[in-house]
């Protein structure tokens, strides 16, 4: 393993980018290459520290997650109905990810594919933001099974490292009628089951790669990821009240050619 400083750097990158429409996986792959931390162990570490980012969202939206277990009267996004919506959103990417897991890690975890995913995702963001749509879903309580499943289908795009899970789900939500801020909040919440499942599956397959000596490295990445994700989610929600997703698209358009240049 590299130094604990490298773990902290990767934790910051993971936390800051996990819930922004810029792709945490893509940024981790690039950062790992710059740090000289690549291979199966690096890929599994990058997946493992996502748990820190997941925990940040669970604590930030603890009342919503609590309501899924103990439903509140008058709340439609709670209890069995809320769990059903999250299940529908998680289903398409879970099935496709399970089928294509090994191929994705073998062929798509490299700077070149990340660069193209950043570029394609940026163009899609600009297209979605250019075409004005009248929202039909203004709160999480107005989320329908059809909308939840549709967002889940868009989430499959995130299996291409560099595309961004949050970008795919937020864009999908907006295209299908959700208000931008609602699409973003649902994206955060829907990330928990799919990320937890993906992380758990990956760790079951790769836990033998790690030893007790690696635990401090994993712990630092986890803790730093949690703190930076907390800050990023709070900041992103604030900015969405004032901005569109276009600045993130421009950032992606600037980053993609730089990646292709330096790794050509």
GROMACS .gro file of C-alpha atoms in nm:
model
  264
    1UNK     CA    1   0.000   0.000   0.000
    2UNK     CA    2   0.112   0.362  -0.055
    3UNK     CA    3   0.142   0.602   0.239
    4UNK     CA    4  -0.148   0.711   0.458
    5UNK     CA    5  -0.126   1.049   0.284
    6UNK     CA    6  -0.227   0.875  -0.037
    7UNK     CA    7  -0.523   0.718   0.145
    8UNK     CA    8  -0.629   1.062   0.266
    9UNK     CA    9  -0.600   1.208  -0.085
   10UNK     CA   10  -0.810   0.926  -0.229
   11UNK     CA   11  -1.062   0.971   0.053
   12UNK     CA   12  -1.099   1.341  -0.026
   13UNK     CA   13  -1.144   1.267  -0.397
   14UNK     CA   14  -1.404   0.999  -0.324
   15UNK     CA   15  -1.604   1.209  -0.079
   16UNK     CA   16  -1.604   1.528  -0.284
   17UNK     CA   17  -1.696   1.361  -0.612
   18UNK     CA   18  -1.925   1.071  -0.514
   19UNK     CA   19  -2.246   1.274  -0.513
   20UNK     CA   20  -2.148   1.541  -0.765
   21UNK     CA   21  -2.217   1.479  -1.136
   22UNK     CA   22  -1.847   1.440  -1.217
   23UNK     CA   23  -1.783   1.069  -1.138
   24UNK     CA   24  -1.602   0.961  -0.824
   25UNK     CA   25  -1.486   0.635  -0.984
   26UNK     CA   26  -1.336   0.824  -1.276
   27UNK     CA   27  -1.154   1.067  -1.048
   28UNK     CA   28  -1.028   0.783  -0.827
   29UNK     CA   29  -0.890   0.597  -1.129
   30UNK     CA   30  -0.707   0.909  -1.246
   31UNK     CA   31  -0.580   0.993  -0.897
   32UNK     CA   32  -0.472   0.633  -0.839
   33UNK     CA   33  -0.273   0.639  -1.162
   34UNK     CA   34  -0.106   0.964  -1.060
   35UNK     CA   35  -0.017   0.814  -0.720
   36UNK     CA   36   0.102   0.490  -0.876
   37UNK     CA   37  -0.170   0.297  -0.692
   38UNK     CA   38  -0.330   0.072  -0.954
   39UNK     CA   39  -0.439  -0.288  -0.997
   40UNK     CA   40  -0.701  -0.510  -0.834
   41UNK     CA   41  -0.616  -0.402  -0.480
   42UNK     CA   42  -0.644  -0.034  -0.572
   43UNK     CA   43  -0.978  -0.089  -0.748
   44UNK     CA   44  -1.116  -0.270  -0.443
   45UNK     CA   45  -0.988   0.000  -0.207
   46UNK     CA   46  -1.163   0.265  -0.417
   47UNK     CA   47  -1.489   0.071  -0.386
   48UNK     CA   48  -1.444   0.007  -0.012
   49UNK     CA   49  -1.405   0.373   0.087
   50UNK     CA   50  -1.740   0.448  -0.075
   51UNK     CA   51  -1.886   0.320   0.252
   52UNK     CA   52  -1.767   0.641   0.416
   53UNK     CA   53  -1.959   0.850   0.162
   54UNK     CA   54  -2.266   0.627   0.205
   55UNK     CA   55  -2.259   0.678   0.582
   56UNK     CA   56  -2.248   1.056   0.535
   57UNK     CA   57  -2.571   1.049   0.331
   58UNK     CA   58  -2.742   0.815   0.577
   59UNK     CA   59  -2.668   1.054   0.863
   60UNK     CA   60  -2.758   1.367   0.666
   61UNK     CA   61  -3.094   1.216   0.566
   62UNK     CA   62  -3.141   1.001   0.873
   63UNK     CA   63  -3.505   1.107   0.920
   64UNK     CA   64  -3.594   0.982   0.570
   65UNK     CA   65  -3.417   0.651   0.624
   66UNK     CA   66  -3.578   0.620   0.967
   67UNK     CA   67  -3.916   0.677   0.802
   68UNK     CA   68  -3.851   0.386   0.567
   69UNK     CA   69  -3.840   0.157   0.870
   70UNK     CA   70  -4.093   0.339   1.088
   71UNK     CA   71  -4.342   0.508   0.852
   72UNK     CA   72  -4.476   0.852   0.934
   73UNK     CA   73  -4.844   0.923   0.883
   74UNK     CA   74  -4.900   1.146   0.583
   75UNK     CA   75  -4.560   1.066   0.429
   76UNK     CA   76  -4.578   0.876   0.101
   77UNK     CA   77  -4.201   0.831   0.067
   78UNK     CA   78  -4.179   0.606   0.371
   79UNK     CA   79  -4.239   0.252   0.485
   80UNK     CA   80  -4.304  -0.023   0.233
   81UNK     CA   81  -4.382   0.221  -0.047
   82UNK     CA   82  -4.054   0.408  -0.003
   83UNK     CA   83  -3.856   0.083   0.010
   84UNK     CA   84  -4.037  -0.036  -0.304
   85UNK     CA   85  -3.940   0.281  -0.492
   86UNK     CA   86  -3.575   0.241  -0.393
   87UNK     CA   87  -3.589  -0.126  -0.493
   88UNK     CA   88  -3.717  -0.033  -0.838
   89UNK     CA   89  -3.441   0.225  -0.880
   90UNK     CA   90  -3.171  -0.019  -0.770
   91UNK     CA   91  -3.291  -0.316  -0.975
   92UNK     CA   92  -3.169  -0.242  -1.333
   93UNK     CA   93  -2.811  -0.145  -1.241
   94UNK     CA   94  -2.787  -0.427  -0.986
   95UNK     CA   95  -2.876  -0.689  -1.246
   96UNK     CA   96  -2.655  -0.542  -1.517
   97UNK     CA   97  -2.368  -0.482  -1.272
   98UNK     CA   98  -2.386  -0.839  -1.145
   99UNK     CA   99  -2.369  -0.975  -1.499
  100UNK     CA  100  -2.095  -0.742  -1.622
  101UNK     CA  101  -1.894  -0.690  -1.298
  102UNK     CA  102  -1.574  -0.866  -1.408
  103UNK     CA  103  -1.579  -0.720  -1.759
  104UNK     CA  104  -1.629  -0.367  -1.625
  105UNK     CA  105  -1.331  -0.393  -1.387
  106UNK     CA  106  -1.115  -0.552  -1.658
  107UNK     CA  107  -1.190  -0.326  -1.954
  108UNK     CA  108  -1.333   0.004  -1.824
  109UNK     CA  109  -1.116   0.092  -1.523
  110UNK     CA  110  -0.857   0.298  -1.711
  111UNK     CA  111  -0.801   0.668  -1.790
  112UNK     CA  112  -0.899   0.641  -2.156
  113UNK     CA  113  -1.248   0.504  -2.097
  114UNK     CA  114  -1.293   0.749  -1.808
  115UNK     CA  115  -1.209   1.043  -2.035
  116UNK     CA  116  -1.466   0.940  -2.294
  117UNK     CA  117  -1.729   0.882  -2.027
  118UNK     CA  118  -1.665   1.230  -1.886
  119UNK     CA  119  -1.705   1.376  -2.234
  120UNK     CA  120  -2.024   1.188  -2.323
  121UNK     CA  121  -2.177   1.265  -1.984
  122UNK     CA  122  -2.096   1.634  -2.017
  123UNK     CA  123  -2.267   1.657  -2.355
  124UNK     CA  124  -2.574   1.483  -2.213
  125UNK     CA  125  -2.587   1.724  -1.918
  126UNK     CA  126  -2.575   2.023  -2.154
  127UNK     CA  127  -2.849   1.870  -2.369
  128UNK     CA  128  -3.075   1.808  -2.070
  129UNK     CA  129  -3.020   2.158  -1.930
  130UNK     CA  130  -3.077   2.320  -2.269
  131UNK     CA  131  -3.422   2.174  -2.317
  132UNK     CA  132  -3.665   2.327  -2.071
  133UNK     CA  133  -3.912   2.084  -1.916
  134UNK     CA  134  -4.202   2.153  -1.689
  135UNK     CA  135  -4.148   1.948  -1.371
  136UNK     CA  136  -4.425   1.717  -1.258
  137UNK     CA  137  -4.260   1.585  -0.941
  138UNK     CA  138  -4.181   1.856  -0.686
  139UNK     CA  139  -4.126   1.648  -0.370
  140UNK     CA  140  -4.009   1.299  -0.280
  141UNK     CA  141  -4.366   1.219  -0.174
  142UNK     CA  142  -4.472   1.268  -0.538
  143UNK     CA  143  -4.224   1.006  -0.664
  144UNK     CA  144  -4.404   0.729  -0.857
  145UNK     CA  145  -4.299   0.369  -0.928
  146UNK     CA  146  -4.272   0.451  -1.299
  147UNK     CA  147  -4.041   0.745  -1.227
  148UNK     CA  148  -3.832   0.542  -0.980
  149UNK     CA  149  -3.782   0.260  -1.231
  150UNK     CA  150  -3.700   0.507  -1.508
  151UNK     CA  151  -3.431   0.668  -1.293
  152UNK     CA  152  -3.299   0.319  -1.223
  153UNK     CA  153  -3.265   0.252  -1.595
  154UNK     CA  154  -3.066   0.574  -1.637
  155UNK     CA  155  -2.849   0.467  -1.344
  156UNK     CA  156  -2.713   0.184  -1.559
  157UNK     CA  157  -2.507   0.445  -1.743
  158UNK     CA  158  -2.302   0.484  -1.424
  159UNK     CA  159  -2.157   0.135  -1.473
  160UNK     CA  160  -1.928   0.307  -1.726
  161UNK     CA  161  -1.659   0.453  -1.495
  162UNK     CA  162  -1.637   0.825  -1.552
  163UNK     CA  163  -2.000   0.875  -1.646
  164UNK     CA  164  -2.115   0.940  -1.286
  165UNK     CA  165  -2.396   0.773  -1.097
  166UNK     CA  166  -2.529   1.105  -0.969
  167UNK     CA  167  -2.518   1.258  -1.318
  168UNK     CA  168  -2.709   0.966  -1.468
  169UNK     CA  169  -2.978   0.962  -1.198
  170UNK     CA  170  -3.020   1.339  -1.175
  171UNK     CA  171  -3.044   1.372  -1.553
  172UNK     CA  172  -3.280   1.076  -1.566
  173UNK     CA  173  -3.500   1.229  -1.300
  174UNK     CA  174  -3.511   1.564  -1.478
  175UNK     CA  175  -3.588   1.407  -1.817
  176UNK     CA  176  -3.869   1.205  -1.663
  177UNK     CA  177  -4.029   1.502  -1.487
  178UNK     CA  178  -3.863   1.556  -1.148
  179UNK     CA  179  -3.755   1.900  -1.033
  180UNK     CA  180  -3.376   1.935  -1.037
  181UNK     CA  181  -3.337   1.958  -0.659
  182UNK     CA  182  -3.576   1.666  -0.599
  183UNK     CA  183  -3.388   1.459  -0.858
  184UNK     CA  184  -3.062   1.535  -0.676
  185UNK     CA  185  -3.196   1.446  -0.332
  186UNK     CA  186  -3.348   1.124  -0.462
  187UNK     CA  187  -3.015   1.049  -0.629
  188UNK     CA  188  -2.838   1.076  -0.293
  189UNK     CA  189  -3.090   0.852  -0.117
  190UNK     CA  190  -3.109   0.597  -0.398
  191UNK     CA  191  -2.729   0.575  -0.394
  192UNK     CA  192  -2.729   0.405  -0.055
  193UNK     CA  193  -2.878   0.064  -0.148
  194UNK     CA  194  -2.702   0.034  -0.485
  195UNK     CA  195  -2.364   0.148  -0.349
  196UNK     CA  196  -2.396  -0.069  -0.040
  197UNK     CA  197  -2.478  -0.372  -0.255
  198UNK     CA  198  -2.196  -0.300  -0.502
  199UNK     CA  199  -1.944  -0.240  -0.224
  200UNK     CA  200  -2.050  -0.552  -0.035
  201UNK     CA  201  -2.033  -0.767  -0.347
  202UNK     CA  202  -1.690  -0.635  -0.441
  203UNK     CA  203  -1.552  -0.683  -0.089
  204UNK     CA  204  -1.682  -1.042  -0.075
  205UNK     CA  205  -1.494  -1.113  -0.397
  206UNK     CA  206  -1.172  -0.930  -0.307
  207UNK     CA  207  -1.136  -0.931   0.073
  208UNK     CA  208  -0.845  -1.175   0.046
  209UNK     CA  209  -0.644  -0.899  -0.121
  210UNK     CA  210  -0.624  -0.714   0.212
  211UNK     CA  211  -0.437  -0.800   0.530
  212UNK     CA  212  -0.450  -0.656   0.882
  213UNK     CA  213  -0.158  -0.432   0.787
  214UNK     CA  214  -0.386  -0.261   0.533
  215UNK     CA  215  -0.651  -0.167   0.791
  216UNK     CA  216  -0.502   0.178   0.881
  217UNK     CA  217  -0.494   0.264   0.511
  218UNK     CA  218  -0.859   0.161   0.469
  219UNK     CA  219  -0.959   0.343   0.789
  220UNK     CA  220  -0.804   0.672   0.679
  221UNK     CA  221  -0.970   0.651   0.338
  222UNK     CA  222  -1.306   0.573   0.499
  223UNK     CA  223  -1.295   0.856   0.755
  224UNK     CA  224  -1.175   1.121   0.510
  225UNK     CA  225  -1.433   1.006   0.255
  226UNK     CA  226  -1.709   1.046   0.515
  227UNK     CA  227  -1.607   1.401   0.610
  228UNK     CA  228  -1.558   1.525   0.254
  229UNK     CA  229  -1.884   1.364   0.134
  230UNK     CA  230  -2.075   1.539   0.415
  231UNK     CA  231  -1.936   1.875   0.302
  232UNK     CA  232  -1.995   1.802  -0.068
  233UNK     CA  233  -2.361   1.699  -0.029
  234UNK     CA  234  -2.447   2.002   0.183
  235UNK     CA  235  -2.272   2.234  -0.062
  236UNK     CA  236  -2.424   2.072  -0.370
  237UNK     CA  237  -2.780   2.105  -0.246
  238UNK     CA  238  -2.715   2.472  -0.164
  239UNK     CA  239  -2.572   2.539  -0.511
  240UNK     CA  240  -2.860   2.368  -0.691
  241UNK     CA  241  -3.088   2.636  -0.553
  242UNK     CA  242  -2.882   2.893  -0.745
  243UNK     CA  243  -2.719   2.711  -1.039
  244UNK     CA  244  -2.788   2.450  -1.306
  245UNK     CA  245  -2.569   2.146  -1.378
  246UNK     CA  246  -2.387   2.330  -1.659
  247UNK     CA  247  -2.075   2.423  -1.454
  248UNK     CA  248  -2.016   2.053  -1.386
  249UNK     CA  249  -2.051   1.978  -1.758
  250UNK     CA  250  -1.793   2.246  -1.844
  251UNK     CA  251  -1.557   2.101  -1.584
  252UNK     CA  252  -1.595   1.757  -1.741
  253UNK     CA  253  -1.536   1.898  -2.090
  254UNK     CA  254  -1.214   2.061  -1.969
  255UNK     CA  255  -1.092   1.753  -1.783
  256UNK     CA  256  -1.155   1.489  -2.052
  257UNK     CA  257  -0.906   1.617  -2.314
  258UNK     CA  258  -0.643   1.672  -2.044
  259UNK     CA  259  -0.672   1.307  -1.944
  260UNK     CA  260  -0.647   1.191  -2.304
  261UNK     CA  261  -0.343   1.417  -2.358
  262UNK     CA  262  -0.148   1.303  -2.053
  263UNK     CA  263  -0.224   0.934  -2.102
  264UNK     CA  264  -0.179   0.926  -2.479
   0.00000   0.00000   0.00000
